[in-house]
């Protein structure tokens, strides 16, 4: 049997392993604590396990986290880290602000969803990240101790890798792991309904929907997923779910000139979101090669925000960070992999 990495396994998965070795019931918790709370980097460092237990485990398992191989720093303080994943790479963006520090993590290598405005989508899909590979971006971050928030908005569609995403969320929020409040974590999706249902019942983290247009025919032009899970079905699911007072649903709306920034779109959004307690984040579009889309001008964005707020929809404009190092929204892409595809744009 090929040796397996223990890092990323949930408590119940570790329990199955320790049961196989006939180790005492509490051993699984001890292992989880060493990995996720004390952040050790080898089984040998788990010194409250018997020597025999450590030797047995080491026959079939190892404990490994991977440091980043590259870091780019933006003039605004944002940092983009490149993490190796087997023979591939993913990116994570660290965004420090005055009162918080957010890490934007990736959930897949590339993405298969093909959204017209997204550089990751242009890279194509190269695989899912395991729970350990998702957690590695957090645990190997030099600024880990400063983190106040995590957003699953990096490369990939989290709901297309829901089981590994849920395991990583469990580790981050459980007592045996980081014991983070789920209110500090937001998972984004373009709206894969079966996985959203699973996420809503199995996690308490916030949800962000990539909306970008309230109208089916128009959304379809930039997001192929609309063909499978139309926006109206997504909204119906959300309206039927009890989010309680603590849990938040928000909508990401990239502003495209002449495509989704008219009075008609304000009306469409108001009707679509009517009755749903939510907020809208307007995002400036960062031009990428090979797309006919352009960003709305600043005046239109400001007026759009004011109009939605006047209609009773809490709306903010997301500050753009890390644009000079291609770390801003929709710009994450492992350039070395992308290089060969540039001629296909
Ligand atoms: Fe994939 Fe998200 Fe980019 Fe769409 S926006 S292609 S779902 S990473």
mmCIF file with all atom_site columns, N, CA and C in Angstrom, residues 39 67-68 70-74 77-83 92-97 100-104 136-150 178 180 184 325:
data_model
loop_
_atom_site.group_PDB
_atom_site.id
_atom_site.type_symbol
_atom_site.label_atom_id
_atom_site.label_alt_id
_atom_site.label_comp_id
_atom_site.label_asym_id
_atom_site.label_entity_id
_atom_site.label_seq_id
_atom_site.pdbx_PDB_ins_code
_atom_site.Cartn_x
_atom_site.Cartn_y
_atom_site.Cartn_z
_atom_site.occupancy
_atom_site.B_iso_or_equiv
_atom_site.pdbx_formal_charge
_atom_site.auth_seq_id
_atom_site.auth_comp_id
_atom_site.auth_asym_id
_atom_site.auth_atom_id
_atom_site.pdbx_PDB_model_num
ATOM 1   N N  . UNK A 1 39  ? 0.120   22.140 14.952 1.00 0.00 ? 39  UNK A N  1
ATOM 2   C CA . UNK A 1 39  ? 0.749   22.362 13.634 1.00 0.00 ? 39  UNK A CA 1
ATOM 3   C C  . UNK A 1 39  ? 2.107   21.676 13.500 1.00 0.00 ? 39  UNK A C  1
ATOM 4   N N  . UNK A 1 67  ? 5.286   24.109 1.753  1.00 0.00 ? 67  UNK A N  1
ATOM 5   C CA . UNK A 1 67  ? 5.457   25.572 1.755  1.00 0.00 ? 67  UNK A CA 1
ATOM 6   C C  . UNK A 1 67  ? 5.240   26.127 0.360  1.00 0.00 ? 67  UNK A C  1
ATOM 7   N N  . UNK A 1 68  ? 4.924   27.406 0.287  1.00 0.00 ? 68  UNK A N  1
ATOM 8   C CA . UNK A 1 68  ? 4.765   28.024 -1.026 1.00 0.00 ? 68  UNK A CA 1
ATOM 9   C C  . UNK A 1 68  ? 6.099   28.027 -1.762 1.00 0.00 ? 68  UNK A C  1
ATOM 10  N N  . UNK A 1 70  ? 6.522   30.335 -4.368 1.00 0.00 ? 70  UNK A N  1
ATOM 11  C CA . UNK A 1 70  ? 6.707   31.675 -4.899 1.00 0.00 ? 70  UNK A CA 1
ATOM 12  C C  . UNK A 1 70  ? 5.750   32.629 -4.195 1.00 0.00 ? 70  UNK A C  1
ATOM 13  N N  . UNK A 1 71  ? 6.171   33.868 -4.021 1.00 0.00 ? 71  UNK A N  1
ATOM 14  C CA . UNK A 1 71  ? 5.272   34.871 -3.446 1.00 0.00 ? 71  UNK A CA 1
ATOM 15  C C  . UNK A 1 71  ? 5.462   36.175 -4.201 1.00 0.00 ? 71  UNK A C  1
ATOM 16  N N  . UNK A 1 72  ? 4.364   36.774 -4.636 1.00 0.00 ? 72  UNK A N  1
ATOM 17  C CA . UNK A 1 72  ? 4.432   38.092 -5.274 1.00 0.00 ? 72  UNK A CA 1
ATOM 18  C C  . UNK A 1 72  ? 3.723   39.079 -4.357 1.00 0.00 ? 72  UNK A C  1
ATOM 19  N N  . UNK A 1 73  ? 4.295   40.273 -4.210 1.00 0.00 ? 73  UNK A N  1
ATOM 20  C CA . UNK A 1 73  ? 3.689   41.275 -3.326 1.00 0.00 ? 73  UNK A CA 1
ATOM 21  C C  . UNK A 1 73  ? 3.180   42.457 -4.130 1.00 0.00 ? 73  UNK A C  1
ATOM 22  N N  . UNK A 1 74  ? 1.974   42.883 -3.816 1.00 0.00 ? 74  UNK A N  1
ATOM 23  C CA . UNK A 1 74  ? 1.377   44.028 -4.486 1.00 0.00 ? 74  UNK A CA 1
ATOM 24  C C  . UNK A 1 74  ? 1.764   45.319 -3.759 1.00 0.00 ? 74  UNK A C  1
ATOM 25  N N  . UNK A 1 77  ? -0.096  45.812 -0.505 1.00 0.00 ? 77  UNK A N  1
ATOM 26  C CA . UNK A 1 77  ? 0.099   44.894 0.623  1.00 0.00 ? 77  UNK A CA 1
ATOM 27  C C  . UNK A 1 77  ? -0.432  43.493 0.378  1.00 0.00 ? 77  UNK A C  1
ATOM 28  N N  . UNK A 1 78  ? -1.234  43.324 -0.660 1.00 0.00 ? 78  UNK A N  1
ATOM 29  C CA . UNK A 1 78  ? -1.742  41.985 -0.987 1.00 0.00 ? 78  UNK A CA 1
ATOM 30  C C  . UNK A 1 78  ? -0.572  41.099 -1.420 1.00 0.00 ? 78  UNK A C  1
ATOM 31  N N  . UNK A 1 79  ? -0.643  39.818 -1.007 1.00 0.00 ? 79  UNK A N  1
ATOM 32  C CA . UNK A 1 79  ? 0.408   38.880 -1.427 1.00 0.00 ? 79  UNK A CA 1
ATOM 33  C C  . UNK A 1 79  ? -0.240  37.691 -2.104 1.00 0.00 ? 79  UNK A C  1
ATOM 34  N N  . UNK A 1 80  ? 0.397   37.231 -3.158 1.00 0.00 ? 80  UNK A N  1
ATOM 35  C CA . UNK A 1 80  ? -0.120  36.057 -3.857 1.00 0.00 ? 80  UNK A CA 1
ATOM 36  C C  . UNK A 1 80  ? 0.894   34.921 -3.713 1.00 0.00 ? 80  UNK A C  1
ATOM 37  N N  . UNK A 1 81  ? 0.450   33.825 -3.139 1.00 0.00 ? 81  UNK A N  1
ATOM 38  C CA . UNK A 1 81  ? 1.339   32.687 -2.908 1.00 0.00 ? 81  UNK A CA 1
ATOM 39  C C  . UNK A 1 81  ? 1.039   31.570 -3.900 1.00 0.00 ? 81  UNK A C  1
ATOM 40  N N  . UNK A 1 82  ? 2.095   30.955 -4.376 1.00 0.00 ? 82  UNK A N  1
ATOM 41  C CA . UNK A 1 82  ? 1.953   29.816 -5.281 1.00 0.00 ? 82  UNK A CA 1
ATOM 42  C C  . UNK A 1 82  ? 2.295   28.548 -4.492 1.00 0.00 ? 82  UNK A C  1
ATOM 43  N N  . UNK A 1 83  ? 1.348   27.623 -4.424 1.00 0.00 ? 83  UNK A N  1
ATOM 44  C CA . UNK A 1 83  ? 1.575   26.382 -3.695 1.00 0.00 ? 83  UNK A CA 1
ATOM 45  C C  . UNK A 1 83  ? 1.666   25.202 -4.670 1.00 0.00 ? 83  UNK A C  1
ATOM 46  N N  . UNK A 1 92  ? -3.046  31.287 -3.731 1.00 0.00 ? 92  UNK A N  1
ATOM 47  C CA . UNK A 1 92  ? -3.859  31.810 -2.630 1.00 0.00 ? 92  UNK A CA 1
ATOM 48  C C  . UNK A 1 92  ? -3.478  33.273 -2.459 1.00 0.00 ? 92  UNK A C  1
ATOM 49  N N  . UNK A 1 93  ? -4.478  34.124 -2.220 1.00 0.00 ? 93  UNK A N  1
ATOM 50  C CA . UNK A 1 93  ? -4.201  35.563 -2.094 1.00 0.00 ? 93  UNK A CA 1
ATOM 51  C C  . UNK A 1 93  ? -4.437  36.013 -0.660 1.00 0.00 ? 93  UNK A C  1
ATOM 52  N N  . UNK A 1 94  ? -3.415  36.619 -0.062 1.00 0.00 ? 94  UNK A N  1
ATOM 53  C CA . UNK A 1 94  ? -3.507  37.136 1.309  1.00 0.00 ? 94  UNK A CA 1
ATOM 54  C C  . UNK A 1 94  ? -3.756  38.643 1.236  1.00 0.00 ? 94  UNK A C  1
ATOM 55  N N  . UNK A 1 95  ? -4.847  39.084 1.843  1.00 0.00 ? 95  UNK A N  1
ATOM 56  C CA . UNK A 1 95  ? -5.278  40.482 1.685  1.00 0.00 ? 95  UNK A CA 1
ATOM 57  C C  . UNK A 1 95  ? -5.387  41.158 3.062  1.00 0.00 ? 95  UNK A C  1
ATOM 58  N N  . UNK A 1 96  ? -4.329  41.872 3.473  1.00 0.00 ? 96  UNK A N  1
ATOM 59  C CA . UNK A 1 96  ? -4.397  42.552 4.772  1.00 0.00 ? 96  UNK A CA 1
ATOM 60  C C  . UNK A 1 96  ? -5.137  43.888 4.648  1.00 0.00 ? 96  UNK A C  1
ATOM 61  N N  . UNK A 1 97  ? -5.994  44.175 5.624  1.00 0.00 ? 97  UNK A N  1
ATOM 62  C CA . UNK A 1 97  ? -6.675  45.479 5.682  1.00 0.00 ? 97  UNK A CA 1
ATOM 63  C C  . UNK A 1 97  ? -6.448  46.041 7.077  1.00 0.00 ? 97  UNK A C  1
ATOM 64  N N  . UNK A 1 100 ? -8.772  43.754 9.461  1.00 0.00 ? 100 UNK A N  1
ATOM 65  C CA . UNK A 1 100 ? -8.912  42.327 9.202  1.00 0.00 ? 100 UNK A CA 1
ATOM 66  C C  . UNK A 1 100 ? -7.860  41.865 8.200  1.00 0.00 ? 100 UNK A C  1
ATOM 67  N N  . UNK A 1 101 ? -7.630  40.551 8.167  1.00 0.00 ? 101 UNK A N  1
ATOM 68  C CA . UNK A 1 101 ? -6.728  39.973 7.163  1.00 0.00 ? 101 UNK A CA 1
ATOM 69  C C  . UNK A 1 101 ? -7.411  38.747 6.594  1.00 0.00 ? 101 UNK A C  1
ATOM 70  N N  . UNK A 1 102 ? -7.579  38.744 5.282  1.00 0.00 ? 102 UNK A N  1
ATOM 71  C CA . UNK A 1 102 ? -8.354  37.687 4.636  1.00 0.00 ? 102 UNK A CA 1
ATOM 72  C C  . UNK A 1 102 ? -7.456  36.852 3.738  1.00 0.00 ? 102 UNK A C  1
ATOM 73  N N  . UNK A 1 103 ? -7.695  35.546 3.750  1.00 0.00 ? 103 UNK A N  1
ATOM 74  C CA . UNK A 1 103 ? -7.013  34.679 2.786  1.00 0.00 ? 103 UNK A CA 1
ATOM 75  C C  . UNK A 1 103 ? -8.048  34.136 1.814  1.00 0.00 ? 103 UNK A C  1
ATOM 76  N N  . UNK A 1 104 ? -7.751  34.283 0.527  1.00 0.00 ? 104 UNK A N  1
ATOM 77  C CA . UNK A 1 104 ? -8.622  33.751 -0.515 1.00 0.00 ? 104 UNK A CA 1
ATOM 78  C C  . UNK A 1 104 ? -7.996  32.441 -0.993 1.00 0.00 ? 104 UNK A C  1
ATOM 79  N N  . UNK A 1 136 ? -3.704  23.164 3.445  1.00 0.00 ? 136 UNK A N  1
ATOM 80  C CA . UNK A 1 136 ? -2.271  23.499 3.354  1.00 0.00 ? 136 UNK A CA 1
ATOM 81  C C  . UNK A 1 136 ? -2.063  24.987 3.053  1.00 0.00 ? 136 UNK A C  1
ATOM 82  N N  . UNK A 1 137 ? -2.955  25.556 2.227  1.00 0.00 ? 137 UNK A N  1
ATOM 83  C CA . UNK A 1 137 ? -2.823  26.981 1.866  1.00 0.00 ? 137 UNK A CA 1
ATOM 84  C C  . UNK A 1 137 ? -2.951  27.861 3.114  1.00 0.00 ? 137 UNK A C  1
ATOM 85  N N  . UNK A 1 138 ? -3.719  27.379 4.092  1.00 0.00 ? 138 UNK A N  1
ATOM 86  C CA . UNK A 1 138 ? -3.923  28.145 5.328  1.00 0.00 ? 138 UNK A CA 1
ATOM 87  C C  . UNK A 1 138 ? -2.793  27.852 6.319  1.00 0.00 ? 138 UNK A C  1
ATOM 88  N N  . UNK A 1 139 ? -2.531  26.545 6.534  1.00 0.00 ? 139 UNK A N  1
ATOM 89  C CA . UNK A 1 139 ? -1.564  26.158 7.552  1.00 0.00 ? 139 UNK A CA 1
ATOM 90  C C  . UNK A 1 139 ? -0.120  26.518 7.178  1.00 0.00 ? 139 UNK A C  1
ATOM 91  N N  . UNK A 1 140 ? 0.160   26.635 5.875  1.00 0.00 ? 140 UNK A N  1
ATOM 92  C CA . UNK A 1 140 ? 1.527   26.959 5.460  1.00 0.00 ? 140 UNK A CA 1
ATOM 93  C C  . UNK A 1 140 ? 1.701   28.445 5.166  1.00 0.00 ? 140 UNK A C  1
ATOM 94  N N  . UNK A 1 141 ? 0.680   29.206 5.442  1.00 0.00 ? 141 UNK A N  1
ATOM 95  C CA . UNK A 1 141 ? 0.751   30.648 5.167  1.00 0.00 ? 141 UNK A CA 1
ATOM 96  C C  . UNK A 1 141 ? 1.656   31.331 6.207  1.00 0.00 ? 141 UNK A C  1
ATOM 97  N N  . UNK A 1 142 ? 2.653   32.083 5.787  1.00 0.00 ? 142 UNK A N  1
ATOM 98  C CA . UNK A 1 142 ? 3.523   32.745 6.773  1.00 0.00 ? 142 UNK A CA 1
ATOM 99  C C  . UNK A 1 142 ? 2.727   33.665 7.711  1.00 0.00 ? 142 UNK A C  1
ATOM 100 N N  . UNK A 1 143 ? 1.614   34.245 7.199  1.00 0.00 ? 143 UNK A N  1
ATOM 101 C CA . UNK A 1 143 ? 0.817   35.175 8.025  1.00 0.00 ? 143 UNK A CA 1
ATOM 102 C C  . UNK A 1 143 ? -0.357  34.468 8.711  1.00 0.00 ? 143 UNK A C  1
ATOM 103 N N  . UNK A 1 144 ? -0.300  33.158 8.861  1.00 0.00 ? 144 UNK A N  1
ATOM 104 C CA . UNK A 1 144 ? -1.453  32.404 9.377  1.00 0.00 ? 144 UNK A CA 1
ATOM 105 C C  . UNK A 1 144 ? -2.008  32.995 10.681 1.00 0.00 ? 144 UNK A C  1
ATOM 106 N N  . UNK A 1 145 ? -1.122  33.383 11.566 1.00 0.00 ? 145 UNK A N  1
ATOM 107 C CA . UNK A 1 145 ? -1.581  33.852 12.873 1.00 0.00 ? 145 UNK A CA 1
ATOM 108 C C  . UNK A 1 145 ? -2.325  35.190 12.788 1.00 0.00 ? 145 UNK A C  1
ATOM 109 N N  . UNK A 1 146 ? -2.158  35.919 11.688 1.00 0.00 ? 146 UNK A N  1
ATOM 110 C CA . UNK A 1 146 ? -2.863  37.210 11.537 1.00 0.00 ? 146 UNK A CA 1
ATOM 111 C C  . UNK A 1 146 ? -4.255  37.046 10.938 1.00 0.00 ? 146 UNK A C  1
ATOM 112 N N  . UNK A 1 147 ? -4.545  35.865 10.401 1.00 0.00 ? 147 UNK A N  1
ATOM 113 C CA . UNK A 1 147 ? -5.786  35.714 9.637  1.00 0.00 ? 147 UNK A CA 1
ATOM 114 C C  . UNK A 1 147 ? -7.033  35.933 10.488 1.00 0.00 ? 147 UNK A C  1
ATOM 115 N N  . UNK A 1 148 ? -7.971  36.695 9.936  1.00 0.00 ? 148 UNK A N  1
ATOM 116 C CA . UNK A 1 148 ? -9.264  36.845 10.619 1.00 0.00 ? 148 UNK A CA 1
ATOM 117 C C  . UNK A 1 148 ? -10.386 36.248 9.771  1.00 0.00 ? 148 UNK A C  1
ATOM 118 N N  . UNK A 1 149 ? -10.173 36.146 8.465  1.00 0.00 ? 149 UNK A N  1
ATOM 119 C CA . UNK A 1 149 ? -11.230 35.651 7.576  1.00 0.00 ? 149 UNK A CA 1
ATOM 120 C C  . UNK A 1 149 ? -10.647 34.765 6.478  1.00 0.00 ? 149 UNK A C  1
ATOM 121 N N  . UNK A 1 150 ? -11.462 33.814 6.046  1.00 0.00 ? 150 UNK A N  1
ATOM 122 C CA . UNK A 1 150 ? -11.071 32.973 4.901  1.00 0.00 ? 150 UNK A CA 1
ATOM 123 C C  . UNK A 1 150 ? -12.221 32.993 3.905  1.00 0.00 ? 150 UNK A C  1
ATOM 124 N N  . UNK A 1 178 ? -9.274  24.078 14.232 1.00 0.00 ? 178 UNK A N  1
ATOM 125 C CA . UNK A 1 178 ? -8.932  25.469 14.534 1.00 0.00 ? 178 UNK A CA 1
ATOM 126 C C  . UNK A 1 178 ? -9.972  26.172 15.396 1.00 0.00 ? 178 UNK A C  1
ATOM 127 N N  . UNK A 1 180 ? -12.460 27.779 14.562 1.00 0.00 ? 180 UNK A N  1
ATOM 128 C CA . UNK A 1 180 ? -12.834 29.082 13.995 1.00 0.00 ? 180 UNK A CA 1
ATOM 129 C C  . UNK A 1 180 ? -14.354 29.212 13.962 1.00 0.00 ? 180 UNK A C  1
ATOM 130 N N  . UNK A 1 184 ? -16.564 33.503 10.138 1.00 0.00 ? 184 UNK A N  1
ATOM 131 C CA . UNK A 1 184 ? -15.339 34.092 9.585  1.00 0.00 ? 184 UNK A CA 1
ATOM 132 C C  . UNK A 1 184 ? -14.976 33.487 8.228  1.00 0.00 ? 184 UNK A C  1
ATOM 133 N N  . UNK A 1 325 ? -0.573  42.398 -9.304 1.00 0.00 ? 325 UNK A N  1
ATOM 134 C CA . UNK A 1 325 ? 0.067   41.073 -9.314 1.00 0.00 ? 325 UNK A CA 1
ATOM 135 C C  . UNK A 1 325 ? -0.927  40.011 -9.770 1.00 0.00 ? 325 UNK A C  1
#
